[in-house]
Short mmCIF file of C-alpha atoms in Angstrom, two decimals:
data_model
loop_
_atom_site.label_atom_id
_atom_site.label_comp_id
_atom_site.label_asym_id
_atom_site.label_seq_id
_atom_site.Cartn_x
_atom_site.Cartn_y
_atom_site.Cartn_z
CA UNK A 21 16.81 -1.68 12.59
CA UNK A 22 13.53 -1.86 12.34
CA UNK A 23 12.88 0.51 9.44
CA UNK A 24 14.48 -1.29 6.58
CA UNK A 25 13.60 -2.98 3.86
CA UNK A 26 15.84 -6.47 5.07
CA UNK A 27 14.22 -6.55 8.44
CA UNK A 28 10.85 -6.42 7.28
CA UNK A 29 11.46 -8.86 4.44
CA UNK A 30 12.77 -11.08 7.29
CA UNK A 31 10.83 -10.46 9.81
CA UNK A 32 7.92 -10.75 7.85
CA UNK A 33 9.63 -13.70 5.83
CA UNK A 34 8.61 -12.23 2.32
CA UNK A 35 9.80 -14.22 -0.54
CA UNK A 36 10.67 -12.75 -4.35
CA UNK A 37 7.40 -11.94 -6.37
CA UNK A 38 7.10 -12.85 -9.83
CA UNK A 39 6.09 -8.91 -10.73
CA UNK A 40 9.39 -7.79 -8.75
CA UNK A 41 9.76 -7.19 -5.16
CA UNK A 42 8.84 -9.14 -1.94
CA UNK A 43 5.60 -10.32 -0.55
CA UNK A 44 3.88 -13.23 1.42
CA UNK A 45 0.15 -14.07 1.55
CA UNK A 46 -1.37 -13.43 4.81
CA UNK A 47 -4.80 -14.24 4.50
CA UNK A 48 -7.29 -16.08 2.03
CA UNK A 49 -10.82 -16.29 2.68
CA UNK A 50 -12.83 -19.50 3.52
CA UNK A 51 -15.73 -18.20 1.79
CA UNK A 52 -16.43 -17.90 -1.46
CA UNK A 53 -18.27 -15.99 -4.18
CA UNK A 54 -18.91 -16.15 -7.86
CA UNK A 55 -18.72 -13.26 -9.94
CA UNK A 56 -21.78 -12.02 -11.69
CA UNK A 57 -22.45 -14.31 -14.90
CA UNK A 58 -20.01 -17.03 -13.62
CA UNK A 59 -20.54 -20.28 -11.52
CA UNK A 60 -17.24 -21.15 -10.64
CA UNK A 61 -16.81 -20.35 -6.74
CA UNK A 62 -13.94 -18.38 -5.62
CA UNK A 63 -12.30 -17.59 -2.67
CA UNK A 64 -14.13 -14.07 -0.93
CA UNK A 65 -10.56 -11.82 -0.72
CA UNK A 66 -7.14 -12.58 -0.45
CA UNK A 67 -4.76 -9.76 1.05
CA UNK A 68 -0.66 -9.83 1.22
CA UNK A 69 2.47 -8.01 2.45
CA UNK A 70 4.25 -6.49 -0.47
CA UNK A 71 7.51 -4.36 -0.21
CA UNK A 72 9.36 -2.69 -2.74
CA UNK A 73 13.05 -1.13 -2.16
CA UNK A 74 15.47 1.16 -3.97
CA UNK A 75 15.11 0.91 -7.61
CA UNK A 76 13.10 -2.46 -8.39
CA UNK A 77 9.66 -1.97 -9.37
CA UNK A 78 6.05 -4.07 -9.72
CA UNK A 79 6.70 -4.55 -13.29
CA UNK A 80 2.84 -3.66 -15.73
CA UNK A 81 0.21 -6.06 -15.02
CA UNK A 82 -3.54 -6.62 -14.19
CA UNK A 83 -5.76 -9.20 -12.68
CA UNK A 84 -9.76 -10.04 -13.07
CA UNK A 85 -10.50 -8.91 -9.83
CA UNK A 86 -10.31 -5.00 -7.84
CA UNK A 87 -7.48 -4.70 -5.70
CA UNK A 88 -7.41 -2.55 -3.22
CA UNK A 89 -3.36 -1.26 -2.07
CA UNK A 90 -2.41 0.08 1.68
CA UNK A 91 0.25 1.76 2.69
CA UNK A 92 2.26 0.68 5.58
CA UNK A 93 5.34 2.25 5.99
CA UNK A 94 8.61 3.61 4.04
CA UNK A 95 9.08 6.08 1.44
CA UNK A 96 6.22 7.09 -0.75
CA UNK A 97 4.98 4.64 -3.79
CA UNK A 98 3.84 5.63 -7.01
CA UNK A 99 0.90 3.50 -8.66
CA UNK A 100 1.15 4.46 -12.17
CA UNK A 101 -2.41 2.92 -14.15
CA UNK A 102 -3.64 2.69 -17.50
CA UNK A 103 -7.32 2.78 -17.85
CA UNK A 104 -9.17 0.84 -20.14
CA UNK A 105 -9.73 3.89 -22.85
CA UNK A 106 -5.90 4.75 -22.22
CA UNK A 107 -5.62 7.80 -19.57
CA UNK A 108 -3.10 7.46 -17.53
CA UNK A 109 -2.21 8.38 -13.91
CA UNK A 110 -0.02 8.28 -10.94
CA UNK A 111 -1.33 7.71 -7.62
CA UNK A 112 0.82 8.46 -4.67
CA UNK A 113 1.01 5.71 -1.57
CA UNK A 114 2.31 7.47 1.52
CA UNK A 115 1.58 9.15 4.51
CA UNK A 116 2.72 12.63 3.47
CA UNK A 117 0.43 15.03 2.46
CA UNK A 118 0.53 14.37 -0.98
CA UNK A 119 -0.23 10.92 -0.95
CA UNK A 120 -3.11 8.56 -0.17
CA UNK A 121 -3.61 5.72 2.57
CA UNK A 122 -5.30 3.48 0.22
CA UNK A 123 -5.70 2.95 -3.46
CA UNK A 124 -8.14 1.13 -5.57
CA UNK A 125 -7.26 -0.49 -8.71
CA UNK A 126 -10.27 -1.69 -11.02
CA UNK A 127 -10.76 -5.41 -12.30
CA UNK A 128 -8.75 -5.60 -16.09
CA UNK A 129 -6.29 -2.16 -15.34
CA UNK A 130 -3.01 -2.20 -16.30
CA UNK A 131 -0.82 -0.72 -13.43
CA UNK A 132 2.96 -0.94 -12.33
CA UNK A 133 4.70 0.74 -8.83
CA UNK A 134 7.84 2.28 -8.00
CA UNK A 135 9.41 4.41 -5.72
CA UNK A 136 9.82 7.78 -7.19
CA UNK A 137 13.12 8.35 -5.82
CA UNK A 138 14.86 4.65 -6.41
CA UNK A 139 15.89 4.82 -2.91
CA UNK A 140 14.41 3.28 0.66
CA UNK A 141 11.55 0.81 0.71
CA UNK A 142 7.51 0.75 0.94
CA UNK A 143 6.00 -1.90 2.65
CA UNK A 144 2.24 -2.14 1.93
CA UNK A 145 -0.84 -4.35 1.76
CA UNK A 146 -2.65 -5.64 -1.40
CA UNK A 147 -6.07 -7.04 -0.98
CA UNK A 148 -8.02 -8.53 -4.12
CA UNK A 149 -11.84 -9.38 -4.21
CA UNK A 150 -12.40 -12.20 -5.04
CA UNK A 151 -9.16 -13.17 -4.34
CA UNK A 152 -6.04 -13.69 -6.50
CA UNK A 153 -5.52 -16.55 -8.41
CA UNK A 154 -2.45 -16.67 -10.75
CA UNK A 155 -4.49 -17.87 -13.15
CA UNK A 156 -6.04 -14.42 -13.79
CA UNK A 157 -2.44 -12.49 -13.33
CA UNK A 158 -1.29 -11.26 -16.59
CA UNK A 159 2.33 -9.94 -17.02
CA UNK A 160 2.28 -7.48 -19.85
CA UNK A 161 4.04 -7.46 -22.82
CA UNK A 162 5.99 -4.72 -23.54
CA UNK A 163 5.57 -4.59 -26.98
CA UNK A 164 1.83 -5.44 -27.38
CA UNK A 165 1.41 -2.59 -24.59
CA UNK A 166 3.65 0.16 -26.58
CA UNK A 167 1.35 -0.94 -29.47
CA UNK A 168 -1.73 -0.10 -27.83
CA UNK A 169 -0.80 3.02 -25.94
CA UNK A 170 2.50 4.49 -27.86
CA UNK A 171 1.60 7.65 -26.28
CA UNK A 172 3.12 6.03 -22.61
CA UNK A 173 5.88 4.66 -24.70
CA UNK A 174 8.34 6.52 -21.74
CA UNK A 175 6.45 5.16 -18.68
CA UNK A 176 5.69 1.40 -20.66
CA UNK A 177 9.62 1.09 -21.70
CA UNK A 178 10.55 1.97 -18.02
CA UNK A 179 8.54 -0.10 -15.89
CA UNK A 180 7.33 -3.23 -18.49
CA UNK A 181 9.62 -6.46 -17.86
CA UNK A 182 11.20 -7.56 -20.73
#
């Protein structure tokens, strides 16, 4: 029982996330920062649980701050980002030999998950320095997003919320 996606959303007692899927925050610093040309303090880091199963995805988003994503266990992950001057990629988060431990996604990147296959369930962590603040979460909008990069029209309509 163990390796499924409803014991470790219950054993780790995830709740719904706004961007799709499950997560709970685990940790937020006591210390605090400010980013270079700012004043307001911030917490250091932040980090969460975040699972994804069968055919739900992290919808395109981005935040003001690097996040860094680790992979835990389940079926392979696929981070797919949009760079600032438009390239896109997919980065694989797994333990198979294709994929990556870790991945590190820039302050101000567009980016969106799934599991490749629709099927099974990736639990993973997401850290963000300085740490995450809804306030700095942006949701994309499909349209604006097809609008600046038609050429990821397929990927966009797929995995943008409505």
């Amino acid at each position: 029982m163990p390796n499924t996606a409803p014991y470790w959303i219950n054993h780790l007692n995830l709740q719904p996330h706004p961007e799709g899927g499950y997560y709970k925050e685990v940790f937020r610093s006591a210390n605090e920062v400010s980013r270079a040309g700012e004043t307001a303090a911030r917490q250091a880091c932040t980090s969460i649980y975040y699972l994804l199963e069968g055919a739900d995805f992290s919808g395109f988003h981005r935040l003001a701050s690097d996040e860094l994503w680790y992979f835990h266990k389940g079926a392979p992950l696929h981070i797919h980002v949009i760079a600032t001057d438009g390239t896109q990629t997919t980065i694989e988060l797994s333990d198979t030999g294709t994929g990556q431990l870790q991945a590190i996604i820039p302050p101000h990147t567009w980016f969106a998950a799934e599991l490749p296959t629709g099927t099974g369930f990736a639990l993973v962590s997401c850290a963000v320095a300085p740490g995450f603040d809804f306030a700095e979460f942006e949701m994309a909008n499909r349209d604006e997003l097809l609008a600046q990069y038609p050429q990821h029209a397929k990927i966009l309509g797929r995995l943008c919320r409505p």
